[in-house]
PDB file of C-alpha atoms and ligand atoms in Angstrom:
ATOM      1  CA  UNK I  20     -28.758  -6.181   9.779  1.00 91.00           C
ATOM      2  CA  UNK I  21     -25.356  -7.799   9.001  1.00 97.00           C
ATOM      3  CA  UNK I  22     -22.384  -5.710   7.871  1.00 98.00           C
ATOM      4  CA  UNK I  23     -21.667  -8.345   5.222  1.00 98.00           C
ATOM      5  CA  UNK I  24     -24.212 -10.596   3.576  1.00 98.00           C
ATOM      6  CA  UNK I  25     -22.754 -12.980   1.001  1.00 98.00           C
ATOM      7  CA  UNK I  26     -24.972 -15.372  -0.960  1.00 98.00           C
ATOM      8  CA  UNK I  27     -23.847 -18.091  -3.346  1.00 98.00           C
ATOM      9  CA  UNK I  28     -20.728 -16.185  -4.344  1.00 98.00           C
ATOM     10  CA  UNK I  29     -18.843 -17.590  -7.335  1.00 98.00           C
ATOM     11  CA  UNK I  30     -15.587 -16.470  -8.871  1.00 98.00           C
ATOM     12  CA  UNK I  31     -14.562 -18.267 -12.019  1.00 98.00           C
ATOM     13  CA  UNK I  32     -11.260 -17.609 -13.768  1.00 97.00           C
ATOM     14  CA  UNK I  33     -10.820 -18.619 -17.369  1.00 94.00           C
ATOM     15  CA  UNK I  34      -7.424 -20.249 -17.895  1.00 92.00           C
ATOM     16  CA  UNK I  35      -7.273 -20.952 -21.607  1.00 94.00           C
ATOM     17  CA  UNK I  36      -9.992 -23.505 -22.191  1.00 94.00           C
ATOM     18  CA  UNK I  37     -10.160 -24.380 -18.475  1.00 95.00           C
ATOM     19  CA  UNK I  38     -12.415 -22.806 -15.864  1.00 95.00           C
ATOM     20  CA  UNK I  39     -11.020 -22.389 -12.348  1.00 96.00           C
ATOM     21  CA  UNK I  40     -13.764 -22.127  -9.725  1.00 97.00           C
ATOM     22  CA  UNK I  41     -11.783 -20.063  -7.209  1.00 98.00           C
ATOM     23  CA  UNK I  42     -14.980 -19.531  -5.176  1.00 98.00           C
ATOM     24  CA  UNK I  43     -17.718 -22.034  -5.741  1.00 98.00           C
ATOM     25  CA  UNK I  44     -20.935 -21.002  -4.007  1.00 98.00           C
ATOM     26  CA  UNK I  45     -20.005 -19.311  -0.754  1.00 98.00           C
ATOM     27  CA  UNK I  46     -22.651 -17.925   1.642  1.00 98.00           C
ATOM     28  CA  UNK I  47     -22.265 -16.358   5.066  1.00 98.00           C
ATOM     29  CA  UNK I  48     -23.054 -13.247   7.118  1.00 98.00           C
ATOM     30  CA  UNK I  49     -20.785 -11.072   9.211  1.00 98.00           C
ATOM     31  CA  UNK I  50     -22.376  -9.068  12.022  1.00 98.00           C
ATOM     32  CA  UNK I  51     -20.916  -5.853  13.393  1.00 98.00           C
ATOM     33  CA  UNK I  52     -18.087  -6.428  15.866  1.00 97.00           C
ATOM     34  CA  UNK I  53     -17.312  -9.967  14.806  1.00 98.00           C
ATOM     35  CA  UNK I  54     -13.707 -11.158  14.767  1.00 98.00           C
ATOM     36  CA  UNK I  55     -13.242 -13.824  12.107  1.00 98.00           C
ATOM     37  CA  UNK I  56     -10.240 -15.794  10.859  1.00 98.00           C
ATOM     38  CA  UNK I  57     -10.338 -17.194   7.343  1.00 98.00           C
ATOM     39  CA  UNK I  58      -8.194 -20.297   6.889  1.00 98.00           C
ATOM     40  CA  UNK I  59      -7.612 -22.933   4.252  1.00 97.00           C
ATOM     41  CA  UNK I  60      -4.822 -24.510   2.218  1.00 95.00           C
ATOM     42  CA  UNK I  61      -3.063 -22.707  -0.611  1.00 95.00           C
ATOM     43  CA  UNK I  62      -5.387 -22.411  -3.591  1.00 96.00           C
ATOM     44  CA  UNK I  63      -8.564 -22.786  -1.504  1.00 97.00           C
ATOM     45  CA  UNK I  64      -9.833 -19.304  -2.402  1.00 97.00           C
ATOM     46  CA  UNK I  65      -8.745 -17.101   0.515  1.00 96.00           C
ATOM     47  CA  UNK I  66      -7.160 -14.366  -1.596  1.00 95.00           C
ATOM     48  CA  UNK I  67     -10.064 -14.401  -4.010  1.00 97.00           C
ATOM     49  CA  UNK I  68     -12.491 -14.037  -1.114  1.00 97.00           C
ATOM     50  CA  UNK I  69     -10.502 -11.172   0.442  1.00 97.00           C
ATOM     51  CA  UNK I  70     -10.354  -9.434  -2.937  1.00 96.00           C
ATOM     52  CA  UNK I  71     -14.139  -9.666  -3.275  1.00 98.00           C
ATOM     53  CA  UNK I  72     -14.895  -8.659   0.315  1.00 98.00           C
ATOM     54  CA  UNK I  73     -12.392  -5.802  -0.013  1.00 97.00           C
ATOM     55  CA  UNK I  74     -14.137  -4.532  -3.153  1.00 97.00           C
ATOM     56  CA  UNK I  75     -11.003  -5.009  -5.242  1.00 96.00           C
ATOM     57  CA  UNK I  76     -12.907  -7.268  -7.594  1.00 96.00           C
ATOM     58  CA  UNK I  77     -16.463  -8.387  -8.345  1.00 97.00           C
ATOM     59  CA  UNK I  78     -17.869 -11.923  -8.363  1.00 98.00           C
ATOM     60  CA  UNK I  79     -18.811 -13.941 -11.460  1.00 98.00           C
ATOM     61  CA  UNK I  80     -22.205 -14.500  -9.838  1.00 98.00           C
ATOM     62  CA  UNK I  81     -23.919 -14.357  -6.471  1.00 98.00           C
ATOM     63  CA  UNK I  82     -24.525 -11.366  -4.244  1.00 98.00           C
ATOM     64  CA  UNK I  83     -22.406  -9.359  -1.862  1.00 98.00           C
ATOM     65  CA  UNK I  84     -24.310  -6.867   0.280  1.00 98.00           C
ATOM     66  CA  UNK I  85     -22.071  -4.506   2.253  1.00 98.00           C
ATOM     67  CA  UNK I  86     -23.881  -2.321   4.770  1.00 96.00           C
ATOM     68  CA  UNK I  87     -27.174  -2.791   2.926  1.00 96.00           C
ATOM     69  CA  UNK I  88     -25.653  -1.827  -0.435  1.00 97.00           C
ATOM     70  CA  UNK I  89     -25.406  -4.411  -3.195  1.00 98.00           C
ATOM     71  CA  UNK I  90     -21.789  -4.108  -4.358  1.00 98.00           C
ATOM     72  CA  UNK I  91     -21.778  -7.294  -6.462  1.00 97.00           C
ATOM     73  CA  UNK I  92     -21.801  -5.618  -9.851  1.00 94.00           C
ATOM     74  CA  UNK I  93     -20.513  -2.089  -9.317  1.00 97.00           C
ATOM     75  CA  UNK I  94     -18.310  -0.348 -11.874  1.00 96.00           C
ATOM     76  CA  UNK I  95     -14.653   0.056 -10.916  1.00 95.00           C
ATOM     77  CA  UNK I  96     -15.010   3.731  -9.965  1.00 95.00           C
ATOM     78  CA  UNK I  97     -17.988   3.072  -7.675  1.00 96.00           C
ATOM     79  CA  UNK I  98     -16.190   0.086  -6.223  1.00 97.00           C
ATOM     80  CA  UNK I  99     -13.130   2.239  -5.463  1.00 95.00           C
ATOM     81  CA  UNK I 100     -15.319   4.737  -3.655  1.00 95.00           C
ATOM     82  CA  UNK I 101     -17.012   2.044  -1.530  1.00 96.00           C
ATOM     83  CA  UNK I 102     -13.609   0.495  -0.832  1.00 96.00           C
ATOM     84  CA  UNK I 103     -12.103   3.716   0.454  1.00 93.00           C
ATOM     85  CA  UNK I 104     -15.111   4.417   2.646  1.00 93.00           C
ATOM     86  CA  UNK I 105     -15.881   0.958   4.014  1.00 96.00           C
ATOM     87  CA  UNK I 106     -12.688  -1.115   4.034  1.00 97.00           C
ATOM     88  CA  UNK I 107      -9.425  -0.877   5.952  1.00 97.00           C
ATOM     89  CA  UNK I 108      -6.641  -3.084   4.583  1.00 96.00           C
ATOM     90  CA  UNK I 109      -3.672  -4.501   6.471  1.00 96.00           C
ATOM     91  CA  UNK I 110      -1.103  -6.520   4.502  1.00 94.00           C
ATOM     92  CA  UNK I 111       1.687  -8.923   5.342  1.00 92.00           C
ATOM     93  CA  UNK I 112       4.211  -6.555   3.735  1.00 91.00           C
ATOM     94  CA  UNK I 113       2.772  -3.352   5.316  1.00 93.00           C
ATOM     95  CA  UNK I 114       2.646  -1.554   1.909  1.00 94.00           C
ATOM     96  CA  UNK I 115       3.634   1.850   3.257  1.00 96.00           C
ATOM     97  CA  UNK I 116       5.101   4.618   1.110  1.00 95.00           C
ATOM     98  CA  UNK I 117       8.779   4.328   2.084  1.00 92.00           C
ATOM     99  CA  UNK I 118       9.872   7.962   1.644  1.00 92.00           C
ATOM    100  CA  UNK I 119       6.804   9.425   3.283  1.00 95.00           C
ATOM    101  CA  UNK I 120       6.517  10.038   7.005  1.00 97.00           C
ATOM    102  CA  UNK I 121       4.061   8.086   9.159  1.00 97.00           C
ATOM    103  CA  UNK I 122       1.457  10.774   9.455  1.00 97.00           C
ATOM    104  CA  UNK I 123       1.305  11.317   5.678  1.00 97.00           C
ATOM    105  CA  UNK I 124       1.001   7.562   5.122  1.00 97.00           C
ATOM    106  CA  UNK I 125      -1.928   7.481   7.528  1.00 97.00           C
ATOM    107  CA  UNK I 126      -3.530  10.544   5.927  1.00 96.00           C
ATOM    108  CA  UNK I 127      -3.752   8.931   2.474  1.00 94.00           C
ATOM    109  CA  UNK I 128      -7.263   7.449   2.766  1.00 93.00           C
ATOM    110  CA  UNK I 129      -8.488  10.844   4.024  1.00 95.00           C
ATOM    111  CA  UNK I 130      -7.057  12.593   0.967  1.00 93.00           C
ATOM    112  CA  UNK I 131      -9.106  10.245  -1.248  1.00 89.00           C
ATOM    113  CA  UNK I 132     -12.119  11.081   0.911  1.00 90.00           C
ATOM    114  CA  UNK I 133     -11.584  14.792   0.311  1.00 93.00           C
ATOM    115  CA  UNK I 134     -10.957  15.719   3.952  1.00 95.00           C
ATOM    116  CA  UNK I 135      -9.191  19.067   4.443  1.00 97.00           C
ATOM    117  CA  UNK I 136      -5.563  19.276   5.567  1.00 96.00           C
ATOM    118  CA  UNK I 137      -6.065  20.390   9.175  1.00 96.00           C
ATOM    119  CA  UNK I 138      -8.674  17.743   9.930  1.00 97.00           C
ATOM    120  CA  UNK I 139      -6.548  15.116   8.160  1.00 97.00           C
ATOM    121  CA  UNK I 140      -3.538  15.895  10.328  1.00 97.00           C
ATOM    122  CA  UNK I 141      -5.661  15.839  13.450  1.00 97.00           C
ATOM    123  CA  UNK I 142      -7.340  12.530  12.664  1.00 97.00           C
ATOM    124  CA  UNK I 143      -4.126  10.856  11.467  1.00 97.00           C
ATOM    125  CA  UNK I 144      -2.193  11.858  14.572  1.00 97.00           C
ATOM    126  CA  UNK I 145      -5.032  10.709  16.878  1.00 97.00           C
ATOM    127  CA  UNK I 146      -5.109   7.365  15.094  1.00 97.00           C
ATOM    128  CA  UNK I 147      -1.321   6.990  15.383  1.00 97.00           C
ATOM    129  CA  UNK I 148      -1.693   7.656  19.118  1.00 97.00           C
ATOM    130  CA  UNK I 149      -4.333   4.933  19.289  1.00 94.00           C
ATOM    131  CA  UNK I 150      -1.855   2.349  17.941  1.00 95.00           C
ATOM    132  CA  UNK I 151       0.886   3.521  20.286  1.00 95.00           C
ATOM    133  CA  UNK I 152       2.919   5.603  17.827  1.00 95.00           C
ATOM    134  CA  UNK I 153       2.066   9.123  18.950  1.00 95.00           C
ATOM    135  CA  UNK I 154       5.780   9.877  19.302  1.00 94.00           C
ATOM    136  CA  UNK I 155       6.721   8.637  15.827  1.00 95.00           C
ATOM    137  CA  UNK I 156       4.451  10.641  13.549  1.00 94.00           C
ATOM    138  CA  UNK I 157       7.234  12.289  11.545  1.00 96.00           C
ATOM    139  CA  UNK I 158       9.411   9.186  11.215  1.00 96.00           C
ATOM    140  CA  UNK I 159       9.715   7.454   7.870  1.00 96.00           C
ATOM    141  CA  UNK I 160       8.901   3.725   7.634  1.00 95.00           C
ATOM    142  CA  UNK I 161      12.596   2.782   7.220  1.00 94.00           C
ATOM    143  CA  UNK I 162      13.295   4.409  10.598  1.00 95.00           C
ATOM    144  CA  UNK I 163      10.846   2.044  12.307  1.00 96.00           C
ATOM    145  CA  UNK I 164      10.845  -1.622  13.337  1.00 95.00           C
ATOM    146  CA  UNK I 165       8.628  -4.160  11.569  1.00 96.00           C
ATOM    147  CA  UNK I 166       6.084  -4.090  14.371  1.00 96.00           C
ATOM    148  CA  UNK I 167       5.983  -0.293  14.296  1.00 96.00           C
ATOM    149  CA  UNK I 168       5.524  -0.314  10.515  1.00 96.00           C
ATOM    150  CA  UNK I 169       2.595  -2.673  10.878  1.00 96.00           C
ATOM    151  CA  UNK I 170       1.111  -0.309  13.488  1.00 96.00           C
ATOM    152  CA  UNK I 171       1.363   2.535  10.986  1.00 97.00           C
ATOM    153  CA  UNK I 172      -0.394   0.342   8.412  1.00 97.00           C
ATOM    154  CA  UNK I 173      -3.115  -0.461  10.963  1.00 97.00           C
ATOM    155  CA  UNK I 174      -3.541   3.254  11.704  1.00 97.00           C
ATOM    156  CA  UNK I 175      -3.899   3.926   7.978  1.00 97.00           C
ATOM    157  CA  UNK I 176      -6.502   1.145   7.786  1.00 96.00           C
ATOM    158  CA  UNK I 177      -8.479   2.640  10.694  1.00 97.00           C
ATOM    159  CA  UNK I 178      -8.293   6.347   9.973  1.00 96.00           C
ATOM    160  CA  UNK I 179     -11.453   6.442   7.846  1.00 94.00           C
ATOM    161  CA  UNK I 180     -13.451   4.486  10.453  1.00 95.00           C
ATOM    162  CA  UNK I 181     -14.078   1.618   8.041  1.00 96.00           C
ATOM    163  CA  UNK I 182     -16.896  -0.883   8.523  1.00 96.00           C
ATOM    164  CA  UNK I 183     -14.431  -3.761   8.239  1.00 98.00           C
ATOM    165  CA  UNK I 184     -10.768  -4.259   8.922  1.00 98.00           C
ATOM    166  CA  UNK I 185      -9.357  -6.812   6.435  1.00 98.00           C
ATOM    167  CA  UNK I 186      -5.990  -8.244   7.360  1.00 97.00           C
ATOM    168  CA  UNK I 187      -4.054 -10.654   5.135  1.00 96.00           C
ATOM    169  CA  UNK I 188      -1.404 -12.556   7.147  1.00 95.00           C
ATOM    170  CA  UNK I 189      -0.692  -9.411   9.219  1.00 96.00           C
ATOM    171  CA  UNK I 190       1.966 -11.147  11.332  1.00 96.00           C
ATOM    172  CA  UNK I 191       3.555 -13.073   8.448  1.00 94.00           C
ATOM    173  CA  UNK I 192       6.660 -10.867   8.307  1.00 94.00           C
ATOM    174  CA  UNK I 193       7.085 -10.437  12.056  1.00 94.00           C
ATOM    175  CA  UNK I 194       8.896 -12.467  14.695  1.00 95.00           C
ATOM    176  CA  UNK I 195       6.739 -14.338  17.215  1.00 94.00           C
ATOM    177  CA  UNK I 196       6.885 -11.728  19.955  1.00 95.00           C
ATOM    178  CA  UNK I 197       6.191  -8.767  17.657  1.00 96.00           C
ATOM    179  CA  UNK I 198       3.415 -10.752  15.979  1.00 95.00           C
ATOM    180  CA  UNK I 199       1.920 -11.369  19.428  1.00 95.00           C
ATOM    181  CA  UNK I 200       1.956  -7.636  20.109  1.00 95.00           C
ATOM    182  CA  UNK I 201       0.136  -6.967  16.843  1.00 96.00           C
ATOM    183  CA  UNK I 202      -2.461  -9.612  17.804  1.00 96.00           C
ATOM    184  CA  UNK I 203      -2.902  -7.795  21.132  1.00 96.00           C
ATOM    185  CA  UNK I 204      -3.617  -4.626  19.194  1.00 96.00           C
ATOM    186  CA  UNK I 205      -6.236  -6.452  17.084  1.00 97.00           C
ATOM    187  CA  UNK I 206      -7.799  -7.751  20.310  1.00 96.00           C
ATOM    188  CA  UNK I 207      -7.988  -4.195  21.619  1.00 96.00           C
ATOM    189  CA  UNK I 208      -9.516  -2.945  18.359  1.00 96.00           C
ATOM    190  CA  UNK I 209     -12.046  -5.777  18.496  1.00 97.00           C
ATOM    191  CA  UNK I 210     -12.976  -4.831  22.067  1.00 96.00           C
ATOM    192  CA  UNK I 211     -13.416  -1.242  20.961  1.00 96.00           C
ATOM    193  CA  UNK I 212     -16.073  -2.431  18.527  1.00 97.00           C
ATOM    194  CA  UNK I 213     -14.250  -2.969  15.239  1.00 97.00           C
ATOM    195  CA  UNK I 214     -15.249  -5.759  12.851  1.00 98.00           C
ATOM    196  CA  UNK I 215     -12.197  -7.791  11.856  1.00 98.00           C
ATOM    197  CA  UNK I 216     -11.564 -10.372   9.128  1.00 98.00           C
ATOM    198  CA  UNK I 217      -8.160 -11.930   9.146  1.00 97.00           C
ATOM    199  CA  UNK I 218      -6.617 -14.412   6.699  1.00 96.00           C
ATOM    200  CA  UNK I 219      -4.021 -16.700   8.208  1.00 95.00           C
ATOM    201  CA  UNK I 220      -2.673 -20.215   7.820  1.00 92.00           C
ATOM    202  CA  UNK I 221      -1.463 -20.335  11.425  1.00 92.00           C
ATOM    203  CA  UNK I 222      -3.709 -21.907  14.052  1.00 93.00           C
ATOM    204  CA  UNK I 223      -2.048 -19.848  16.797  1.00 93.00           C
ATOM    205  CA  UNK I 224      -3.081 -16.658  15.034  1.00 94.00           C
ATOM    206  CA  UNK I 225      -6.572 -17.855  14.077  1.00 96.00           C
ATOM    207  CA  UNK I 226      -7.334 -18.717  17.696  1.00 95.00           C
ATOM    208  CA  UNK I 227      -7.259 -15.035  18.581  1.00 96.00           C
ATOM    209  CA  UNK I 228     -10.438 -14.649  16.537  1.00 98.00           C
ATOM    210  CA  UNK I 229     -13.925 -15.558  17.795  1.00 97.00           C
ATOM    211  CA  UNK I 230     -14.967 -17.463  14.687  1.00 98.00           C
ATOM    212  CA  UNK I 231     -13.015 -19.487  12.118  1.00 98.00           C
ATOM    213  CA  UNK I 232     -14.189 -20.021   8.545  1.00 98.00           C
ATOM    214  CA  UNK I 233     -12.259 -22.731   6.700  1.00 98.00           C
ATOM    215  CA  UNK I 234     -12.208 -22.814   2.913  1.00 98.00           C
ATOM    216  CA  UNK I 235     -11.416 -25.781   0.724  1.00 98.00           C
ATOM    217  CA  UNK I 236     -11.669 -25.914  -3.074  1.00 98.00           C
ATOM    218  CA  UNK I 237     -13.591 -22.632  -3.130  1.00 98.00           C
ATOM    219  CA  UNK I 238     -16.233 -23.792  -0.659  1.00 98.00           C
ATOM    220  CA  UNK I 239     -16.765 -23.278   3.060  1.00 98.00           C
ATOM    221  CA  UNK I 240     -15.592 -26.462   4.718  1.00 98.00           C
ATOM    222  CA  UNK I 241     -16.429 -25.348   8.252  1.00 98.00           C
ATOM    223  CA  UNK I 242     -17.594 -22.251  10.115  1.00 98.00           C
ATOM    224  CA  UNK I 243     -17.093 -22.545  13.860  1.00 97.00           C
ATOM    225  CA  UNK I 244     -17.021 -20.468  17.031  1.00 96.00           C
ATOM    226  CA  UNK I 245     -13.739 -20.320  18.916  1.00 94.00           C
ATOM    227  CA  UNK I 246     -14.470 -21.613  22.426  1.00 88.00           C
ATOM    228  CA  UNK I 247     -11.373 -20.356  24.177  1.00 87.00           C
ATOM    229  CA  UNK I 248      -9.864 -17.454  22.274  1.00 91.00           C
ATOM    230  CA  UNK I 249      -6.149 -16.907  22.810  1.00 89.00           C
ATOM    231  CA  UNK I 250      -6.633 -13.749  24.848  1.00 74.00           C
ATOM    232  CA  UNK I 251      -3.375 -11.959  25.423  1.00 54.00           C
ATOM    233  CA  UNK I 252      -4.447  -9.873  28.376  1.00 48.00           C
TER     234      UNK I 252
HETATM  235  P1  LIG M 312      -1.599 -16.758  -1.235  1.00 88.45           P
HETATM  236  O1  LIG M 312      -0.115 -16.618  -1.061  1.00 88.45           O
HETATM  237  O2  LIG M 312      -2.425 -15.764  -0.475  1.00 88.45           O
HETATM  238  O3  LIG M 312      -2.100 -18.169  -1.101  1.00 88.45           O
HETATM  239  P2  LIG M 312      -1.503 -17.158  -4.050  1.00 88.45           P
HETATM  240  O4  LIG M 312      -0.049 -17.481  -4.015  1.00 88.45           O
HETATM  241  O5  LIG M 312      -2.491 -18.242  -4.274  1.00 88.45           O
HETATM  242  O6  LIG M 312      -1.881 -16.340  -2.738  1.00 88.45           O
HETATM  243  O7  LIG M 312      -1.777 -16.045  -5.126  1.00 88.45           O
HETATM  244  C1  LIG M 312      -1.040 -14.852  -5.146  1.00 88.45           C
HETATM  245  C2  LIG M 312      -1.675 -13.945  -6.172  1.00 88.45           C
HETATM  246  O8  LIG M 312      -1.617 -14.525  -7.476  1.00 88.45           O
HETATM  247  C3  LIG M 312      -3.138 -13.688  -5.878  1.00 88.45           C
HETATM  248  O9  LIG M 312      -3.400 -12.315  -6.018  1.00 88.45           O
HETATM  249  C4  LIG M 312      -3.914 -14.498  -6.914  1.00 88.45           C
HETATM  250  O10 LIG M 312      -5.081 -13.813  -7.326  1.00 88.45           O
HETATM  251  C5  LIG M 312      -2.927 -14.635  -8.049  1.00 88.45           C
HETATM  252  N1  LIG M 312      -3.013 -15.973  -8.652  1.00 88.45           N
HETATM  253  C6  LIG M 312      -3.089 -17.137  -8.002  1.00 88.45           C
HETATM  254  N2  LIG M 312      -3.179 -18.161  -8.854  1.00 88.45           N
HETATM  255  C7  LIG M 312      -3.140 -17.621 -10.098  1.00 88.45           C
HETATM  256  C8  LIG M 312      -3.174 -18.161 -11.407  1.00 88.45           C
HETATM  257  N3  LIG M 312      -3.296 -19.476 -11.642  1.00 88.45           N
HETATM  258  N4  LIG M 312      -3.113 -17.303 -12.431  1.00 88.45           N
HETATM  259  C9  LIG M 312      -3.013 -16.011 -12.230  1.00 88.45           C
HETATM  260  N5  LIG M 312      -2.965 -15.422 -11.013  1.00 88.45           N
HETATM  261  C10 LIG M 312      -3.031 -16.222  -9.954  1.00 88.45           C
HETATM  262  P1  LIG M 313      -5.559 -18.946  -1.722  1.00 88.45           P
HETATM  263  O1  LIG M 313      -5.481 -17.497  -1.394  1.00 88.45           O
HETATM  264  O2  LIG M 313      -6.354 -19.720  -0.725  1.00 88.45           O
HETATM  265  O3  LIG M 313      -4.222 -19.561  -1.965  1.00 88.45           O
HETATM  266  P2  LIG M 313      -6.587 -18.082  -4.273  1.00 88.45           P
HETATM  267  O4  LIG M 313      -7.832 -17.326  -4.036  1.00 88.45           O
HETATM  268  O5  LIG M 313      -5.345 -17.321  -4.537  1.00 88.45           O
HETATM  269  O6  LIG M 313      -6.381 -19.122  -3.076  1.00 88.45           O
HETATM  270  O7  LIG M 313      -6.802 -19.076  -5.488  1.00 88.45           O
HETATM  271  C1  LIG M 313      -7.927 -19.943  -5.613  1.00 88.45           C
HETATM  272  C2  LIG M 313      -7.846 -20.652  -6.947  1.00 88.45           C
HETATM  273  O8  LIG M 313      -8.058 -19.720  -7.987  1.00 88.45           O
HETATM  274  C3  LIG M 313      -6.494 -21.290  -7.228  1.00 88.45           C
HETATM  275  O9  LIG M 313      -6.728 -22.452  -7.993  1.00 88.45           O
HETATM  276  C4  LIG M 313      -5.781 -20.245  -8.041  1.00 88.45           C
HETATM  277  O10 LIG M 313      -4.802 -20.817  -8.859  1.00 88.45           O
HETATM  278  C5  LIG M 313      -6.921 -19.643  -8.836  1.00 88.45           C
HETATM  279  N1  LIG M 313      -6.713 -18.219  -9.178  1.00 88.45           N
HETATM  280  C6  LIG M 313      -6.608 -17.211  -8.297  1.00 88.45           C
HETATM  281  N2  LIG M 313      -6.449 -16.037  -8.931  1.00 88.45           N
HETATM  282  C7  LIG M 313      -6.453 -16.336 -10.248  1.00 88.45           C
HETATM  283  C8  LIG M 313      -6.329 -15.564 -11.432  1.00 88.45           C
HETATM  284  N3  LIG M 313      -6.175 -14.232 -11.393  1.00 88.45           N
HETATM  285  N4  LIG M 313      -6.386 -16.201 -12.641  1.00 88.45           N
HETATM  286  C9  LIG M 313      -6.555 -17.535 -12.686  1.00 88.45           C
HETATM  287  N5  LIG M 313      -6.687 -18.325 -11.616  1.00 88.45           N
HETATM  288  C10 LIG M 313      -6.628 -17.745 -10.405  1.00 88.45           C
END
């Protein structure tokens, strides 16, 4: 059974009298422990697709089955609950709370899940250790480098053991070397069994994945295996 099963997904925006078909009949499956890069030119539908997969929005039509649950037409409150349980987000701009220490940033998804303080602390600090920041738990984001901030964001994304890790240009604000280190961390997370979907416009980044889906004009243009992944080990 796939983690994600998407069939004939459409997202249509109304712009005055015009309809924009941001996604125009997209179908694919994602199995557990896949590592997929989503590519495509600006305006091809990548953000729209990430928003739907991440349960931030619902499609105009078509079905999206996430872990056997049809989430295509959920109400906002149900969608928020599924999102917090199933999805870990990593953004280009990290999106950390700036005045809040690392461990509290990482604990946030657990607060929404209703986990008690002691267990939250324990799980957040273990997850920070996993991303190599065990010695930084009480630092604030502005006391960390860009790469370290992204590690905190990745820990926050992982702390609830989500079914999918969704990353939108995760190296976009990092220099080449630091970006490479973050890609090594994704490789490690993939090898530990995580399912990863990554949006990027850079071939060098996409080649770390095992499968590349290319969008164009809201449709899948190609869906291919990566023969020689850019392994960084
Ligand atoms: P990206 O930088 O990922 O390609 P875009 O620049 O296309 O993203 O879009 C940035 C944000 O603006 C997205 O959240 C998208 O939903 C929204 N957006 C894009 N195009 C429009 C539009 N024509 N009208 C309103 N919002 C838009
Ligand atoms: P990408 O991320 O690949 O740049 P998007 O998903 O942001 O593509 O956009 C796909 C298409 O949908 C574009 O034509 C964009 O202008 C349009 N679009 C995206 N979001 C909105 C929105 N909120 N309102 C109207 N049009 C939008």
